[in-house]
Short mmCIF file of C-alpha atoms in Angstrom, two decimals:
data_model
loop_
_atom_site.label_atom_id
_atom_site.label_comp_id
_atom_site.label_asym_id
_atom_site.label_seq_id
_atom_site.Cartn_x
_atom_site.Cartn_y
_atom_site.Cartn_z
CA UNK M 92 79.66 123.85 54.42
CA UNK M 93 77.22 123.43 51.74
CA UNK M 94 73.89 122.53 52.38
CA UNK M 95 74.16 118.93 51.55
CA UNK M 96 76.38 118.32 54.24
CA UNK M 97 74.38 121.25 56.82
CA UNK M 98 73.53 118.87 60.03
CA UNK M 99 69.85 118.92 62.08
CA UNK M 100 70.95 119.43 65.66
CA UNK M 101 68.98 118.21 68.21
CA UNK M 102 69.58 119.51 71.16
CA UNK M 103 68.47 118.56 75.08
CA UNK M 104 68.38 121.34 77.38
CA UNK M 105 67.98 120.84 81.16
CA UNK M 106 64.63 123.27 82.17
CA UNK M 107 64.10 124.38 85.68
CA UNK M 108 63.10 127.51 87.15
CA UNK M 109 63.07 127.87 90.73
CA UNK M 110 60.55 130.47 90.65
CA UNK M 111 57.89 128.38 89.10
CA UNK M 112 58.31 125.03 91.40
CA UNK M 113 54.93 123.25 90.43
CA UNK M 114 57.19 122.47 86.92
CA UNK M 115 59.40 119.69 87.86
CA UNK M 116 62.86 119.72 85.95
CA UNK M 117 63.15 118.14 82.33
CA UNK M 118 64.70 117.91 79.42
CA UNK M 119 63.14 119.73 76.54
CA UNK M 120 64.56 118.79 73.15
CA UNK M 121 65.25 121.29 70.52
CA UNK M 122 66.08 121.13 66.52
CA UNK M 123 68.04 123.47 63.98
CA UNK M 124 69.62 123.31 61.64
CA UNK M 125 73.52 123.78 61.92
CA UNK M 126 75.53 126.73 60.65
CA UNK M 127 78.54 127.68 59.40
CA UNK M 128 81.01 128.55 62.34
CA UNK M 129 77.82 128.23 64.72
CA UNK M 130 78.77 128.56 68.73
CA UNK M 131 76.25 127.19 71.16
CA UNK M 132 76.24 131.16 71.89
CA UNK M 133 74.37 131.53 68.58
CA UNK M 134 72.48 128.67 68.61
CA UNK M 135 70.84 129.45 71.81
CA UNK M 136 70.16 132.73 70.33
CA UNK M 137 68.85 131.30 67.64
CA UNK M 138 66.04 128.96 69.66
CA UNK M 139 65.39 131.88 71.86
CA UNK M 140 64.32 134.15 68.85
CA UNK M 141 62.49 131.74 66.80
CA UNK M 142 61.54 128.80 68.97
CA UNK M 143 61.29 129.43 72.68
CA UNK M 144 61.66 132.86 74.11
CA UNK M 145 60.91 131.65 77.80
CA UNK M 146 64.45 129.68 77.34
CA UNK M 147 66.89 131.49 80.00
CA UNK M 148 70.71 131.69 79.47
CA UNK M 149 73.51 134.46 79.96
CA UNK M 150 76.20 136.14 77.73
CA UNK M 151 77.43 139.21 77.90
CA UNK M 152 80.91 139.78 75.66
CA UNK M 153 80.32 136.75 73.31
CA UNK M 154 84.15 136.48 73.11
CA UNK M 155 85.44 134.27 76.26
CA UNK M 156 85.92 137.37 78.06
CA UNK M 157 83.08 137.83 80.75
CA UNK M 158 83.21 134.34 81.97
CA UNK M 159 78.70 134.69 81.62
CA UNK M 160 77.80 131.60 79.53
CA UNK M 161 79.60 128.62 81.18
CA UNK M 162 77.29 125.74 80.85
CA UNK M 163 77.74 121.76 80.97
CA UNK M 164 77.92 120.69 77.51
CA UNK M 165 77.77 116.78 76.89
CA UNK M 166 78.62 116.13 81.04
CA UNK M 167 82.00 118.85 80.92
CA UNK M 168 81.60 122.56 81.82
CA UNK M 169 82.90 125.14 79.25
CA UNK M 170 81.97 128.16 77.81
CA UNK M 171 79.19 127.95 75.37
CA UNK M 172 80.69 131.13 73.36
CA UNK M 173 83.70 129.45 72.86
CA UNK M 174 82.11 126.33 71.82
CA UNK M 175 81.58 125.27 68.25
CA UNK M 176 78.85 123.33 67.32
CA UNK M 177 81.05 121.67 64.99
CA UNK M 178 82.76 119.89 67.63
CA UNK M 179 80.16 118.54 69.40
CA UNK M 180 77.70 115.60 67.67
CA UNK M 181 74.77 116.55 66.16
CA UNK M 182 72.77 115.46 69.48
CA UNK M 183 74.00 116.97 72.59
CA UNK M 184 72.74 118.00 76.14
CA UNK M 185 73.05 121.40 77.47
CA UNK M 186 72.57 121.69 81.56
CA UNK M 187 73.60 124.46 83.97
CA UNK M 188 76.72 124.70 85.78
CA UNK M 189 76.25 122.53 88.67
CA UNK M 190 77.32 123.78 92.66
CA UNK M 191 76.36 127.16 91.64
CA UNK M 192 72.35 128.57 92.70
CA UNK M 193 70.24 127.92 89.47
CA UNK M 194 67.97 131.24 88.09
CA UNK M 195 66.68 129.29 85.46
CA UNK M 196 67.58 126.89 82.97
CA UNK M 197 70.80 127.77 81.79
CA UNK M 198 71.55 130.61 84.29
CA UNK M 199 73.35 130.37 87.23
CA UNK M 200 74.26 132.67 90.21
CA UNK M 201 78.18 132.60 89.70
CA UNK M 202 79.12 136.25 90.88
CA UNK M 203 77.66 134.95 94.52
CA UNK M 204 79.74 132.32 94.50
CA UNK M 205 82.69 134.26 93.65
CA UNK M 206 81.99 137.13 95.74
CA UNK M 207 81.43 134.89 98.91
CA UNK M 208 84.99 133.74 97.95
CA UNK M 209 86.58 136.20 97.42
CA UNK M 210 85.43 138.14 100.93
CA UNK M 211 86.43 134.70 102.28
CA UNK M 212 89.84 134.60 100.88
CA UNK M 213 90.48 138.34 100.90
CA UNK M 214 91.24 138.54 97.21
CA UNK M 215 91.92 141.94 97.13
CA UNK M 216 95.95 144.36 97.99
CA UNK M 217 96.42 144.70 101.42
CA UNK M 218 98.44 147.62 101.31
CA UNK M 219 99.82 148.74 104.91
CA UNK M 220 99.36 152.44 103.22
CA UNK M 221 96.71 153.56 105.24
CA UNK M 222 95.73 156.75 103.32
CA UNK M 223 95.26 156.60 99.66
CA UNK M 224 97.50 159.04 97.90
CA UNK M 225 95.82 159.34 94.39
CA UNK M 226 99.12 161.65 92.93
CA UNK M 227 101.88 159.32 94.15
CA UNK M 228 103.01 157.04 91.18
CA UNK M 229 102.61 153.60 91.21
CA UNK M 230 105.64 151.69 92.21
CA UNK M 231 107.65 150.28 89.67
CA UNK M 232 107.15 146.21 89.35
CA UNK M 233 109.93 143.62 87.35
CA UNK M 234 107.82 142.86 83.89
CA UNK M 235 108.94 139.55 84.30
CA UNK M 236 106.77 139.55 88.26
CA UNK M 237 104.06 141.73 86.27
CA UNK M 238 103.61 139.43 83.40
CA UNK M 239 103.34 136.44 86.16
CA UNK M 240 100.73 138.39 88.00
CA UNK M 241 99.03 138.86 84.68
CA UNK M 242 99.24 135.32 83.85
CA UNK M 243 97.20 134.52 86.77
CA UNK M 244 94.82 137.58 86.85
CA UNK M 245 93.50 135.98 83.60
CA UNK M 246 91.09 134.38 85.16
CA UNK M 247 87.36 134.86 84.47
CA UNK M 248 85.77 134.02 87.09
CA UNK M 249 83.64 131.74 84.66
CA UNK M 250 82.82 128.81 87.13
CA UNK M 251 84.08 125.86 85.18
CA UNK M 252 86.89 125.30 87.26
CA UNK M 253 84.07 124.50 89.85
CA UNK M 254 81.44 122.92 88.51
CA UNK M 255 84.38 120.15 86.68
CA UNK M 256 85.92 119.88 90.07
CA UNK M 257 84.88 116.90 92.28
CA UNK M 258 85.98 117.92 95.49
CA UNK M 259 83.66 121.13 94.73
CA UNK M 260 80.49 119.09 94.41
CA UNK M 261 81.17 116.81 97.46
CA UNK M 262 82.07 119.70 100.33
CA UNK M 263 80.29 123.17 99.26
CA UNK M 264 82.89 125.23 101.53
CA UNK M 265 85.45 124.02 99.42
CA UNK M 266 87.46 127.36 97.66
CA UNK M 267 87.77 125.59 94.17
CA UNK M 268 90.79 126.31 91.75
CA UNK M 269 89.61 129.93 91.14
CA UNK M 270 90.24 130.83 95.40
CA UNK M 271 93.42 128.74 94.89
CA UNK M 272 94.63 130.53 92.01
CA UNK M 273 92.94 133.88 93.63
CA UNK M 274 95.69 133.17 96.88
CA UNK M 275 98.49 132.21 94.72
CA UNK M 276 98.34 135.79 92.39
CA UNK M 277 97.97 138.01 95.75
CA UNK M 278 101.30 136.00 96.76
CA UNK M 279 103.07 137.39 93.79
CA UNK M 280 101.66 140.46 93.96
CA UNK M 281 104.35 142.94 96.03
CA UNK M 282 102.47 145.56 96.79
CA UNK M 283 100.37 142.86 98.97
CA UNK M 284 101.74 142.77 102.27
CA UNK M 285 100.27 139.89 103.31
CA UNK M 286 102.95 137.33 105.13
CA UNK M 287 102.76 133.74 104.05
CA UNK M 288 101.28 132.97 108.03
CA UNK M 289 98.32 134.71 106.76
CA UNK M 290 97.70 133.06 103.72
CA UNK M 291 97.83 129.81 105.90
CA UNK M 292 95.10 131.32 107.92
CA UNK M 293 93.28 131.24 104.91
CA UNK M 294 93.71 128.00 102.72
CA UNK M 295 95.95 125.69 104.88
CA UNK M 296 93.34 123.55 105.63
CA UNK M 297 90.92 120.95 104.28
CA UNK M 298 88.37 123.78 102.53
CA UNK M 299 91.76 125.15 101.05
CA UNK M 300 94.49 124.02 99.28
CA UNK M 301 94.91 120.63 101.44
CA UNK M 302 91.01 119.74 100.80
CA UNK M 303 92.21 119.55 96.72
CA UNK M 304 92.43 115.46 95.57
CA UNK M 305 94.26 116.65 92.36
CA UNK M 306 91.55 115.45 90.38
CA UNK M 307 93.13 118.16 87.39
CA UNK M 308 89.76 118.52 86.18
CA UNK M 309 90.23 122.23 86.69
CA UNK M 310 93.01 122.50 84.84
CA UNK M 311 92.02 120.16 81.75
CA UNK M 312 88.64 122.17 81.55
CA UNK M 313 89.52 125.55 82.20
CA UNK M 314 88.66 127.76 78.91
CA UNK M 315 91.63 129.97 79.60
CA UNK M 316 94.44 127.46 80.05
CA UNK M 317 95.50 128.84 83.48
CA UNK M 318 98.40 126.82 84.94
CA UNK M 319 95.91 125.15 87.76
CA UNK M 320 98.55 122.31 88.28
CA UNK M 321 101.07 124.12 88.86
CA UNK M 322 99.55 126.45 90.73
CA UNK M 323 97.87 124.63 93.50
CA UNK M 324 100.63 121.96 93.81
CA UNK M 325 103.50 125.01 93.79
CA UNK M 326 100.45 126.52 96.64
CA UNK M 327 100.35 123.07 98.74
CA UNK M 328 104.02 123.03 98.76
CA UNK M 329 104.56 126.24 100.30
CA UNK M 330 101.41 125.78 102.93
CA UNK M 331 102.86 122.42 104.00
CA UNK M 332 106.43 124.40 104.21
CA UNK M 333 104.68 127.21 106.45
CA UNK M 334 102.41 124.26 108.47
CA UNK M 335 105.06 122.31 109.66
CA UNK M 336 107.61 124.92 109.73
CA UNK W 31 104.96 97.27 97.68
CA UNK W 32 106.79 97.00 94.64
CA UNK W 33 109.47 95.11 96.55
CA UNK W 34 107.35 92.92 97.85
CA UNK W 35 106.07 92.16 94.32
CA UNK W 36 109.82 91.91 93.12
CA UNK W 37 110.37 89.48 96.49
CA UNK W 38 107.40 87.25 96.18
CA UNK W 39 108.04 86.90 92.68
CA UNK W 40 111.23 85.17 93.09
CA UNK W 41 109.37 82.07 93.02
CA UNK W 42 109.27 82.45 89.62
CA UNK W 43 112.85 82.16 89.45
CA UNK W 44 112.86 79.12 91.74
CA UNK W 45 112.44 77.68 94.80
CA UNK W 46 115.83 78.47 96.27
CA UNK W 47 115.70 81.98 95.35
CA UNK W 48 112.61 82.53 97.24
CA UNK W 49 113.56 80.29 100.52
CA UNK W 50 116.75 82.41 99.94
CA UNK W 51 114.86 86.17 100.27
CA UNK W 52 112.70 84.82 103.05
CA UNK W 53 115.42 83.62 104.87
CA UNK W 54 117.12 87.08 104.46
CA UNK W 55 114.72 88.55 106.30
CA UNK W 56 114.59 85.90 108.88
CA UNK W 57 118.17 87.03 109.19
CA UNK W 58 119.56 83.42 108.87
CA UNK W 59 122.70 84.66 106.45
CA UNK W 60 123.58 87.34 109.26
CA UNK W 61 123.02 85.29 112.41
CA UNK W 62 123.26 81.40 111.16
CA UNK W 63 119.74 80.95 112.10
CA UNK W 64 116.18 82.81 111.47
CA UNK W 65 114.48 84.75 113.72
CA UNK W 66 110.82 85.00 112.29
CA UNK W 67 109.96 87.59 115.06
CA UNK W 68 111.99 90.30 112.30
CA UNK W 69 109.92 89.74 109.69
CA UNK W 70 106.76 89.94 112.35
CA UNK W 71 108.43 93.58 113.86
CA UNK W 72 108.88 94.52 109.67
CA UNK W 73 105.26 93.77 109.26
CA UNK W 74 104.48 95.86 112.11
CA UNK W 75 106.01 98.79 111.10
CA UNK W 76 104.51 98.36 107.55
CA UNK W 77 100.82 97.85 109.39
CA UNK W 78 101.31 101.19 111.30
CA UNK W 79 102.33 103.25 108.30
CA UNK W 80 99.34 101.27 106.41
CA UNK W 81 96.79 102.65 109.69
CA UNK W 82 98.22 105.89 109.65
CA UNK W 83 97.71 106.38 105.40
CA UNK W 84 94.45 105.19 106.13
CA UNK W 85 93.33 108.17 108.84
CA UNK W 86 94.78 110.41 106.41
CA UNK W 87 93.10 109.15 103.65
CA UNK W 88 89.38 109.14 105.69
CA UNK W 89 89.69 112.82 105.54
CA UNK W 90 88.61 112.60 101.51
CA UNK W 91 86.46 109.40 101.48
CA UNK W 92 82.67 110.94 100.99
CA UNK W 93 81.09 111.90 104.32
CA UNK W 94 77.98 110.40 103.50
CA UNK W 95 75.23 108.74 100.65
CA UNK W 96 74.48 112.27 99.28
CA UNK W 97 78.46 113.12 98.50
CA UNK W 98 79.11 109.75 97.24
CA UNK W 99 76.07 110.19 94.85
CA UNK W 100 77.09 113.51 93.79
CA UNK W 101 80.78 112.42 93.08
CA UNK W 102 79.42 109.48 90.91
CA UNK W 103 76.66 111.80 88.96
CA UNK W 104 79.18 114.21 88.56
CA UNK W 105 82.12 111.33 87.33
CA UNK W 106 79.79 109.76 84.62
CA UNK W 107 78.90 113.27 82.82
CA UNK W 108 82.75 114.36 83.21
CA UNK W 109 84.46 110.90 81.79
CA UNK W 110 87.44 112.85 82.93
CA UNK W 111 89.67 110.16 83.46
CA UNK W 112 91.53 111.29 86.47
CA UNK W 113 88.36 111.79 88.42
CA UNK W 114 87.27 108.86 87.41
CA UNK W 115 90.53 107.06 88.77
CA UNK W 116 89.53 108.94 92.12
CA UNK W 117 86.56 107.10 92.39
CA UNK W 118 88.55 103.56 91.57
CA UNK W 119 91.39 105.03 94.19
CA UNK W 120 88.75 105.17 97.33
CA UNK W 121 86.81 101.93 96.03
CA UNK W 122 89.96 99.79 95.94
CA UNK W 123 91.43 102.26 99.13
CA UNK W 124 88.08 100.90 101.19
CA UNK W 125 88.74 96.99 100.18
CA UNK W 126 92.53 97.42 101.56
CA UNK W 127 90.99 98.03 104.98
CA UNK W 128 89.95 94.44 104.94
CA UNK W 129 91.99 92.78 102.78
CA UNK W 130 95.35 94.18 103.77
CA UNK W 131 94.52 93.82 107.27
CA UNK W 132 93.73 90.03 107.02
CA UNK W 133 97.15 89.82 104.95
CA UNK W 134 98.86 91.65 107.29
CA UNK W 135 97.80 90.23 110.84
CA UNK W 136 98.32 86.68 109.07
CA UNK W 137 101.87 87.50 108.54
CA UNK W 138 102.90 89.05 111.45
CA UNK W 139 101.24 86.64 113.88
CA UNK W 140 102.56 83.40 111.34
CA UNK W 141 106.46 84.65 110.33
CA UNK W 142 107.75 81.26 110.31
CA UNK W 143 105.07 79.79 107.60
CA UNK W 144 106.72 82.28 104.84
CA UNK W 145 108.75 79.97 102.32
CA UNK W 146 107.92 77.79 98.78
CA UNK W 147 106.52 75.06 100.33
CA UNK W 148 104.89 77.16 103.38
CA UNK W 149 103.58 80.21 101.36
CA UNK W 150 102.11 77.70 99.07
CA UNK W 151 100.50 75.33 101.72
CA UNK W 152 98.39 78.77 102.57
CA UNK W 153 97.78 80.12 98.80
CA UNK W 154 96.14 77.05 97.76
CA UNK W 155 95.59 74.71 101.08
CA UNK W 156 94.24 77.43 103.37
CA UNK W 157 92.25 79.25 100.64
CA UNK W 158 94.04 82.35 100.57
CA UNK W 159 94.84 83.00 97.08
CA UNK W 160 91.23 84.30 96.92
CA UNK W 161 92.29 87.15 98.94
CA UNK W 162 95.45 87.26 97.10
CA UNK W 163 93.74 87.45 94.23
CA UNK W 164 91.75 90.48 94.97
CA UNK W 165 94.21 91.99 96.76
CA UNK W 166 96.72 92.50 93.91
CA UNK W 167 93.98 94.00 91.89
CA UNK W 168 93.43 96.30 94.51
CA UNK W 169 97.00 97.37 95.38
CA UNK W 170 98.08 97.57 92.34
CA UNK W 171 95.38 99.70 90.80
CA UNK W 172 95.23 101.60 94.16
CA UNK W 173 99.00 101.85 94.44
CA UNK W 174 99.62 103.00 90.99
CA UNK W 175 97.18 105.90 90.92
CA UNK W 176 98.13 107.23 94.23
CA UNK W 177 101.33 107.68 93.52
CA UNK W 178 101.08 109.09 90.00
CA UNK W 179 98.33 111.35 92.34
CA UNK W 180 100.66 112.49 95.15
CA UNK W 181 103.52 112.86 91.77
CA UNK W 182 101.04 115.54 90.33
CA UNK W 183 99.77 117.25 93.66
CA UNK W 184 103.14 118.35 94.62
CA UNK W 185 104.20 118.62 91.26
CA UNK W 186 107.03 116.03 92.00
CA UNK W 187 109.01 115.61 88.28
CA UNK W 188 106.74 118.51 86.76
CA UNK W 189 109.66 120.35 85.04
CA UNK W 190 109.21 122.80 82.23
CA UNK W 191 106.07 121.29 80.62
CA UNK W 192 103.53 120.26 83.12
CA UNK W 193 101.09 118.94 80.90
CA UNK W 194 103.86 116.52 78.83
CA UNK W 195 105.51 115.04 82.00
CA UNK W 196 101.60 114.35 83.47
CA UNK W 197 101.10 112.32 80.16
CA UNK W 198 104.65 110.41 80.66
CA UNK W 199 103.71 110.12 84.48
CA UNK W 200 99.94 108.31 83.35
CA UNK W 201 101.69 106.03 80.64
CA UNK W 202 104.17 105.36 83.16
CA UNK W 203 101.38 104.53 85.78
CA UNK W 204 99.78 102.16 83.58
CA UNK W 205 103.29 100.47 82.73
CA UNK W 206 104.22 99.41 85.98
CA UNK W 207 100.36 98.59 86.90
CA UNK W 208 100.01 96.54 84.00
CA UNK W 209 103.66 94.63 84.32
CA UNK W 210 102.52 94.22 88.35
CA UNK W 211 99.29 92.70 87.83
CA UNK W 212 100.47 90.15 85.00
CA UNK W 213 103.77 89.42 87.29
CA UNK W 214 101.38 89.11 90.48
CA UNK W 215 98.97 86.55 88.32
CA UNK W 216 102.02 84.72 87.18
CA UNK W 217 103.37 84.27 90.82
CA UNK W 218 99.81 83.19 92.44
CA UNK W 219 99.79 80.79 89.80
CA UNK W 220 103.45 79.16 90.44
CA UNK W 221 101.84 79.54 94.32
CA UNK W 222 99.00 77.55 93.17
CA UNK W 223 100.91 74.97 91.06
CA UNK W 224 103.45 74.38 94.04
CA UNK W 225 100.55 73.95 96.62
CA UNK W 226 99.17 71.54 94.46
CA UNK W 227 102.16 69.49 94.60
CA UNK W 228 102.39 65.62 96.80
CA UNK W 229 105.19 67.08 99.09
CA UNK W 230 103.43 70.62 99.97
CA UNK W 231 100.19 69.02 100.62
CA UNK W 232 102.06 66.24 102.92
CA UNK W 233 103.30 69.06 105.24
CA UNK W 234 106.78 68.91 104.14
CA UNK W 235 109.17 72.31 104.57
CA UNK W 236 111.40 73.83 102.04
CA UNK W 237 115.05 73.59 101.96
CA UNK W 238 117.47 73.69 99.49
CA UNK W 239 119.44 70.55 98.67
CA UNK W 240 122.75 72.66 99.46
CA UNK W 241 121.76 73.80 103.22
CA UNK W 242 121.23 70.19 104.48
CA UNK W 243 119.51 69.36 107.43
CA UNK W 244 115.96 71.38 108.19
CA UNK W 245 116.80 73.92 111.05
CA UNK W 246 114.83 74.85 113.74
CA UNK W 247 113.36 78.18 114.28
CA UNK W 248 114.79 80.35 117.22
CA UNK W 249 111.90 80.87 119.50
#
């Protein structure tokens, strides 16, 4: 990029911190200039250092790993690490991740989210094996099962998958595409002894996998590709098998 | 509902060949006369199924002003466009309670008054092709997303690559809705053009030059 052709940004960034009520939300507007591979990771950093250093926002690995900086960008959640400013015009908006609790500006509570799912839905091996023998080997799993499990247990537990999902905004109790996705890799899993009756118990209703309008938004938004589709309509078909059978 | 498109189309191909469907149904070519109490008992069955999609559907229709606010916010920032066909879905789901329940009592309580001259006497006489009007929009648009909705939420036709039959199942979608629409405007319009006509607007019945004599209903 040469520096006839660098870009001013200007950038709108939704301000709010819930600790200091008496400031009503705005937008504050923001101008850089643009950089060669910049991500909105960098130029956040950027108007932290040099221009506002009140300006909250999280990252942790940088790398679309930690699943810290999802943000809505221009109306769609994604993860501001993994976003170039290149792609975006050179005025945008920046707002936090909506359905999650706000800390301030850009940062939102997502691991309380996920961990109230995730005691909800159980996402953990329920191994009949009542003591824990730390010698015994693992048991052997097909690589073909494994890499399926793995496949799944991508996720990042980044919050886009909620915050793009309209079902999600309209009924809070609503598990999202991460539980869904959460149930459908403990399913796989073999050393999970869970029987499909008990994963009814826990999404066969409407705050499950039956409260899903296959909006898709999860799985056109998610930054890790997962297969949400398939997933959650491979998930309904086996709840409405074990529902009705 | 696409065969009822494809059936109350045939006026397109002619006269006959719409007094010849109806008549089908009235069972005339099975008994030698019609029975218009069929097509009211066919109607029926189709009003039921209609009732019962509808109680489903309730279950996803916002609960209240707050979740249909949310779900619009939320829509505009996404321009996602199967969300946004969601919101289209419930707004034309919400006009079929009305307007498919006025079409639908009509016919089953008025089976006789289905036929060229008949169904045009009520399109353009009785006012109704303003209902028919809207209601095509509606089904069709409501009609064509639902399915390609219930295709991808059971993953009906998903196959090897998910994300390349959704695409074929949206272009699809819009295929058929568009050719619906266009045929539906097409038929109102031949509806329109025959209830204009001397004869329909004297009261006169349809019958084909080769069946003779009008018949007379079976009570």
């Amino acid at each position: 990029m040469n520096a006839a052709a660098t870009r001013r940004l200007r950038v709108h960034i939704l301000r709010y911190n819930p600790a200091e009520p008496e400031k009503a939300a705005r937008f504050q507007t923001y101008e850089l200039d643009e950089a060669d591979g910049m991500t909105l990771f960098i130029l956040l950093s950027e108007l932290r250092e040099k221009q506002d250093p009140s300006l909250q926002f999280d990252f942790v690995c940088r790398a679309g790993v930690c699943g810290s900086c999802g943000m809505v960008v221009n109306g769609r959640p994604g993860l501001a690490c993994r976003t170039l400013t290149a792609e975006l015009p050179a005025e945008f908006t920046l707002a936090p991740l909506p359905t999650f609790e706000l800390i301030g500006d850009l940062s939102v509570n997502t691991g309380k989210w996920m961990r109230e799912m995730s005691e909800r839905l159980e996402t953990w091996v329920h191994a009949k094996q009542e003591e824990v023998d730390l010698r015994r080997h693992e048991e052997k799993m097909d690589p073909d099962l494994a890499d399926e499990v793995y496949e799944l247990d991508r996720c990042i537990e980044c919050g886009c998958c909620v915050a793009a999902c309209g079902t999600a905004h309209m009924r809070t109790d609503f598990v999202g595409a991460v539980g869904l996705n959460k149930v459908a890799r403990f399913s796989l899993d073999p050393r999970d002894e869970r029987s499909e009756a008990d994963m009814y118990e826990l999404v066969g209703n409407d705050d499950g996998v039956f409260g899903c309008m296959s909006l898709l938004a999860c799985n056109d938004l998610c930054p890790k590709e997962l297969p949400l589709q398939s997933q959650i309509a491979y998930l309904r078909r086996r709840m409405a098998k074990q529902g009705t059978g | 509902m696409w065969g009822h498109m494809l059936f109350v189309s045939s006026i397109l191909i002619s006269k006959d060949a719409m007094w010849t469907i109806t008549k089908l149904f009235e069972g005339y070519f099975f008994f030698g006369r019609s029975y218009p109490w069929i097509v009211s008992v066919i109607i029926g069955v189709v009003f039921a199924l209609f009732i019962t999609h509808a109680g489903l559907a309730l279950r996803k229709f916002p609960a209240n002003y707050r979740q249909y606010a949310l779900f619009r916010h939320h829509m505009r920032g996404m321009k996602h466009e199967d969300t946004t066909l969601w919101y289209w879905q419930v707004i034309t789901g919400f006009a079929l309670f009305f307007l498919a329940t006025a079409h639908l009592w009509w016919m089953i309580t008025h089976p006789g008054d289905i036929g060229p001259h008949e169904s045009s006497a009520r399109v353009w006489g009785d006012h109704f092709w303003v209902l028919y009007l809207l209601l095509l929009f509606a089904v069709e648009i409501h009609g064509g997303v639902g399915l390609y909705r219930l295709a991808v939420k059971w993953g009906v036709f998903e196959g090897k690559d998910p994300a390349a039959s959704r695409r074929n199942l949206r272009r699809v979608k819009w295929t058929i809705t568009a050719f619906l629409i266009v045929l539906g405007l097409a038929t109102l319009a031949a509806y329109v053009r025959i209830g204009m006509s001397p004869e329909v607007q004297a009261g006169e019945r349809y019958v084909p030059a080769w069946v003779g004599q009008p018949e007379e209903h079976a009570p």
